[in-house]
GROMACS .gro file of N, CA and C in nm:
model
  246
    1UNK      N    1   2.610   7.026 -11.070
    1UNK     CA    2   2.575   7.153 -11.008
    1UNK      C    3   2.697   7.226 -10.951
    2UNK      N    4   2.778   7.282 -11.037
    2UNK     CA    5   2.901   7.346 -10.993
    2UNK      C    6   2.877   7.462 -10.897
    3UNK      N    7   2.768   7.532 -10.913
    3UNK     CA    8   2.737   7.644 -10.824
    3UNK      C    9   2.730   7.597 -10.678
    4UNK      N   10   2.678   7.477 -10.657
    4UNK     CA   11   2.668   7.425 -10.520
    4UNK      C   12   2.805   7.415 -10.455
    5UNK      N   13   2.903   7.372 -10.531
    5UNK     CA   14   3.038   7.359 -10.474
    5UNK      C   15   3.097   7.496 -10.443
    6UNK      N   16   3.064   7.595 -10.523
    6UNK     CA   17   3.107   7.732 -10.492
    6UNK      C   18   3.043   7.779 -10.362
    7UNK      N   19   2.915   7.750 -10.344
    7UNK     CA   20   2.847   7.789 -10.221
    7UNK      C   21   2.909   7.719 -10.101
    8UNK      N   22   2.933   7.589 -10.114
    8UNK     CA   23   2.993   7.512 -10.005
    8UNK      C   24   3.129   7.570  -9.968
    9UNK      N   25   3.210   7.599 -10.066
    9UNK     CA   26   3.346   7.646 -10.038
    9UNK      C   27   3.349   7.788  -9.982
   10UNK      N   28   3.240   7.862  -9.998
   10UNK     CA   29   3.235   7.999  -9.947
   10UNK      C   30   3.190   8.006  -9.801
   11UNK      N   31   3.163   7.890  -9.742
   11UNK     CA   32   3.124   7.882  -9.601
   11UNK      C   33   2.989   7.949  -9.576
   12UNK      N   34   2.901   7.938  -9.673
   12UNK     CA   35   2.767   7.994  -9.657
   12UNK      C   36   2.664   7.884  -9.644
   13UNK      N   37   2.547   7.921  -9.603
   13UNK     CA   38   2.437   7.826  -9.594
   13UNK      C   39   2.366   7.819  -9.728
   14UNK      N   40   2.350   7.699  -9.780
   14UNK     CA   41   2.286   7.679  -9.909
   14UNK      C   42   2.138   7.654  -9.889
   15UNK      N   43   2.056   7.734  -9.955
   15UNK     CA   44   1.911   7.715  -9.956
   15UNK      C   45   1.875   7.676 -10.098
   16UNK      N   46   1.810   7.561 -10.113
   16UNK     CA   47   1.786   7.508 -10.246
   16UNK      C   48   1.651   7.440 -10.257
   17UNK      N   49   1.609   7.423 -10.379
   17UNK     CA   50   1.489   7.344 -10.406
   17UNK      C   51   1.515   7.199 -10.365
   18UNK      N   52   1.414   7.136 -10.316
   18UNK     CA   53   1.422   6.998 -10.272
   18UNK      C   54   1.402   6.906 -10.393
   19UNK      N   55   1.503   6.903 -10.479
   19UNK     CA   56   1.495   6.823 -10.602
   19UNK      C   57   1.582   6.699 -10.590
   20UNK      N   58   1.533   6.589 -10.645
   20UNK     CA   59   1.603   6.461 -10.635
   20UNK      C   60   1.746   6.470 -10.690
   21UNK      N   61   1.764   6.536 -10.801
   21UNK     CA   62   1.895   6.544 -10.864
   21UNK      C   63   1.997   6.617 -10.775
   22UNK      N   64   1.951   6.710 -10.696
   22UNK     CA   65   2.042   6.785 -10.609
   22UNK      C   66   2.077   6.708 -10.482
   23UNK      N   67   2.000   6.605 -10.451
   23UNK     CA   68   2.024   6.529 -10.329
   23UNK      C   69   2.146   6.437 -10.338
   24UNK      N   70   2.210   6.433 -10.455
   24UNK     CA   71   2.338   6.364 -10.464
   24UNK      C   72   2.442   6.436 -10.381
   25UNK      N   73   2.424   6.567 -10.365
   25UNK     CA   74   2.520   6.650 -10.293
   25UNK      C   75   2.456   6.711 -10.168
   26UNK      N   76   2.333   6.756 -10.180
   26UNK     CA   77   2.265   6.825 -10.070
   26UNK      C   78   2.190   6.729  -9.981
   27UNK      N   79   2.186   6.763  -9.852
   27UNK     CA   80   2.105   6.688  -9.758
   27UNK      C   81   2.065   6.783  -9.645
   28UNK      N   82   1.990   6.735  -9.551
   28UNK     CA   83   1.940   6.822  -9.444
   28UNK      C   84   2.047   6.859  -9.342
   29UNK      N   85   2.166   6.800  -9.352
   29UNK     CA   86   2.276   6.837  -9.264
   29UNK      C   87   2.360   6.952  -9.321
   30UNK      N   88   2.365   6.963  -9.454
   30UNK     CA   89   2.453   7.063  -9.513
   30UNK      C   90   2.381   7.174  -9.589
   31UNK      N   91   2.249   7.174  -9.586
   31UNK     CA   92   2.173   7.276  -9.659
   31UNK      C   93   2.030   7.284  -9.605
   32UNK      N   94   1.959   7.382  -9.655
   32UNK     CA   95   1.817   7.396  -9.625
   32UNK      C   96   1.743   7.364  -9.755
   33UNK      N   97   1.664   7.258  -9.752
   33UNK     CA   98   1.590   7.216  -9.871
   33UNK      C   99   1.445   7.262  -9.859
   34UNK      N  100   1.398   7.329  -9.963
   34UNK     CA  101   1.265   7.390  -9.958
   34UNK      C  102   1.181   7.344 -10.078
   35UNK      N  103   1.055   7.320 -10.051
   35UNK     CA  104   0.959   7.293 -10.158
   35UNK      C  105   0.912   7.428 -10.213
   36UNK      N  106   0.969   7.467 -10.326
   36UNK     CA  107   0.934   7.598 -10.382
   36UNK      C  108   0.801   7.597 -10.457
   37UNK      N  109   0.734   7.483 -10.459
   37UNK     CA  110   0.598   7.480 -10.513
   37UNK      C  111   0.504   7.556 -10.420
   38UNK      N  112   0.540   7.558 -10.294
   38UNK     CA  113   0.463   7.630 -10.193
   38UNK      C  114   0.541   7.755 -10.156
   39UNK      N  115   0.513   7.865 -10.223
   39UNK     CA  116   0.589   7.987 -10.206
   39UNK      C  117   0.584   8.039 -10.062
   40UNK      N  118   0.470   8.031  -9.999
   40UNK     CA  119   0.459   8.080  -9.861
   40UNK      C  120   0.548   7.999  -9.768
   41UNK      N  121   0.555   7.869  -9.789
   41UNK     CA  122   0.643   7.785  -9.709
   41UNK      C  123   0.789   7.827  -9.726
   42UNK      N  124   0.828   7.855  -9.848
   42UNK     CA  125   0.965   7.900  -9.876
   42UNK      C  126   0.994   8.031  -9.804
   43UNK      N  127   0.902   8.125  -9.810
   43UNK     CA  128   0.919   8.253  -9.741
   43UNK      C  129   0.930   8.232  -9.591
   44UNK      N  130   0.844   8.147  -9.536
   44UNK     CA  131   0.845   8.120  -9.392
   44UNK      C  132   0.979   8.059  -9.348
   45UNK      N  133   1.030   7.965  -9.425
   45UNK     CA  134   1.157   7.900  -9.389
   45UNK      C  135   1.271   8.000  -9.391
   46UNK      N  136   1.276   8.082  -9.494
   46UNK     CA  137   1.383   8.181  -9.505
   46UNK      C  138   1.374   8.284  -9.394
   47UNK      N  139   1.254   8.331  -9.364
   47UNK     CA  140   1.238   8.427  -9.254
   47UNK      C  141   1.274   8.364  -9.120
   48UNK      N  142   1.240   8.238  -9.103
   48UNK     CA  143   1.269   8.168  -8.978
   48UNK      C  144   1.419   8.153  -8.955
   49UNK      N  145   1.496   8.146  -9.063
   49UNK     CA  146   1.641   8.132  -9.049
   49UNK      C  147   1.703   8.252  -8.979
   50UNK      N  148   1.643   8.367  -8.994
   50UNK     CA  149   1.694   8.485  -8.925
   50UNK      C  150   1.687   8.468  -8.773
   51UNK      N  151   1.591   8.392  -8.727
   51UNK     CA  152   1.574   8.368  -8.584
   51UNK      C  153   1.659   8.252  -8.534
   52UNK      N  154   1.696   8.163  -8.624
   52UNK     CA  155   1.768   8.042  -8.586
   52UNK      C  156   1.913   8.049  -8.635
   53UNK      N  157   1.991   8.136  -8.573
   53UNK     CA  158   2.129   8.157  -8.615
   53UNK      C  159   2.213   8.030  -8.600
   54UNK      N  160   2.186   7.951  -8.496
   54UNK     CA  161   2.264   7.829  -8.476
   54UNK      C  162   2.244   7.731  -8.591
   55UNK      N  163   2.122   7.718  -8.637
   55UNK     CA  164   2.094   7.630  -8.750
   55UNK      C  165   2.168   7.679  -8.874
   56UNK      N  166   2.164   7.806  -8.897
   56UNK     CA  167   2.231   7.866  -9.011
   56UNK      C  168   2.382   7.841  -9.004
   57UNK      N  169   2.440   7.862  -8.888
   57UNK     CA  170   2.583   7.840  -8.870
   57UNK      C  171   2.618   7.692  -8.883
   58UNK      N  172   2.536   7.607  -8.825
   58UNK     CA  173   2.559   7.463  -8.832
   58UNK      C  174   2.558   7.412  -8.976
   59UNK      N  175   2.459   7.454  -9.052
   59UNK     CA  176   2.453   7.410  -9.193
   59UNK      C  177   2.570   7.464  -9.273
   60UNK      N  178   2.611   7.586  -9.243
   60UNK     CA  179   2.727   7.645  -9.312
   60UNK      C  180   2.854   7.566  -9.281
   61UNK      N  181   2.873   7.533  -9.155
   61UNK     CA  182   2.991   7.456  -9.116
   61UNK      C  183   2.990   7.317  -9.179
   62UNK      N  184   2.873   7.253  -9.178
   62UNK     CA  185   2.863   7.119  -9.237
   62UNK      C  186   2.887   7.120  -9.387
   63UNK      N  187   2.835   7.220  -9.455
   63UNK     CA  188   2.855   7.225  -9.600
   63UNK      C  189   3.002   7.249  -9.633
   64UNK      N  190   3.068   7.336  -9.557
   64UNK     CA  191   3.210   7.361  -9.579
   64UNK      C  192   3.292   7.234  -9.552
   65UNK      N  193   3.257   7.163  -9.446
   65UNK     CA  194   3.328   7.039  -9.413
   65UNK      C  195   3.304   6.933  -9.519
   66UNK      N  196   3.180   6.920  -9.567
   66UNK     CA  197   3.151   6.825  -9.676
   66UNK      C  198   3.232   6.858  -9.800
   67UNK      N  199   3.240   6.985  -9.831
   67UNK     CA  200   3.318   7.026  -9.947
   67UNK      C  201   3.464   6.982  -9.930
   68UNK      N  202   3.523   7.011  -9.816
   68UNK     CA  203   3.663   6.974  -9.794
   68UNK      C  204   3.685   6.824  -9.789
   69UNK      N  205   3.590   6.752  -9.731
   69UNK     CA  206   3.605   6.607  -9.717
   69UNK      C  207   3.577   6.530  -9.846
   70UNK      N  208   3.486   6.581  -9.927
   70UNK     CA  209   3.439   6.503 -10.041
   70UNK      C  210   3.459   6.564 -10.178
   71UNK      N  211   3.460   6.696 -10.187
   71UNK     CA  212   3.450   6.758 -10.318
   71UNK      C  213   3.560   6.857 -10.354
   72UNK      N  214   3.662   6.869 -10.272
   72UNK     CA  215   3.770   6.961 -10.308
   72UNK      C  216   3.842   6.906 -10.433
   73UNK      N  217   3.916   6.992 -10.499
   73UNK     CA  218   3.988   6.947 -10.619
   73UNK      C  219   4.084   6.834 -10.584
   74UNK      N  220   4.149   6.845 -10.471
   74UNK     CA  221   4.243   6.741 -10.430
   74UNK      C  222   4.171   6.607 -10.412
   75UNK      N  223   4.056   6.609 -10.348
   75UNK     CA  224   3.979   6.486 -10.327
   75UNK      C  225   3.931   6.429 -10.459
   76UNK      N  226   3.887   6.515 -10.547
   76UNK     CA  227   3.838   6.469 -10.679
   76UNK      C  228   3.950   6.406 -10.760
   77UNK      N  229   4.068   6.469 -10.760
   77UNK     CA  230   4.183   6.415 -10.834
   77UNK      C  231   4.222   6.280 -10.776
   78UNK      N  232   4.228   6.270 -10.645
   78UNK     CA  233   4.261   6.143 -10.581
   78UNK      C  234   4.161   6.034 -10.616
   79UNK      N  235   4.034   6.070 -10.622
   79UNK     CA  236   3.930   5.974 -10.657
   79UNK      C  237   3.946   5.928 -10.801
   80UNK      N  238   3.976   6.018 -10.890
   80UNK     CA  239   3.991   5.985 -11.032
   80UNK      C  240   4.111   5.895 -11.055
   81UNK      N  241   4.221   5.924 -10.988
   81UNK     CA  242   4.345   5.851 -11.014
   81UNK      C  243   4.372   5.735 -10.918
   82UNK      N  244   4.277   5.705 -10.832
   82UNK     CA  245   4.299   5.592 -10.742
   82UNK      C  246   4.234   5.465 -10.792
   0.00000   0.00000   0.00000
């Protein structure tokens, strides 16, 4: 999921489907995971984020930190060649 790394590196809050395959990278500390089978729930969560600025900022900071700690090009190269 290369798009996820772009989102992380842009210092934004990632809102994503709560899919097992995405949980290799996403978690409740670095993103907002939503069950999009329930459209009203998804709408409610997104609208609620407007009221919870601290949560939005916290997830953005955590995703950016995760990106730098685990997924930057430098980290990936070091992992491959170590």
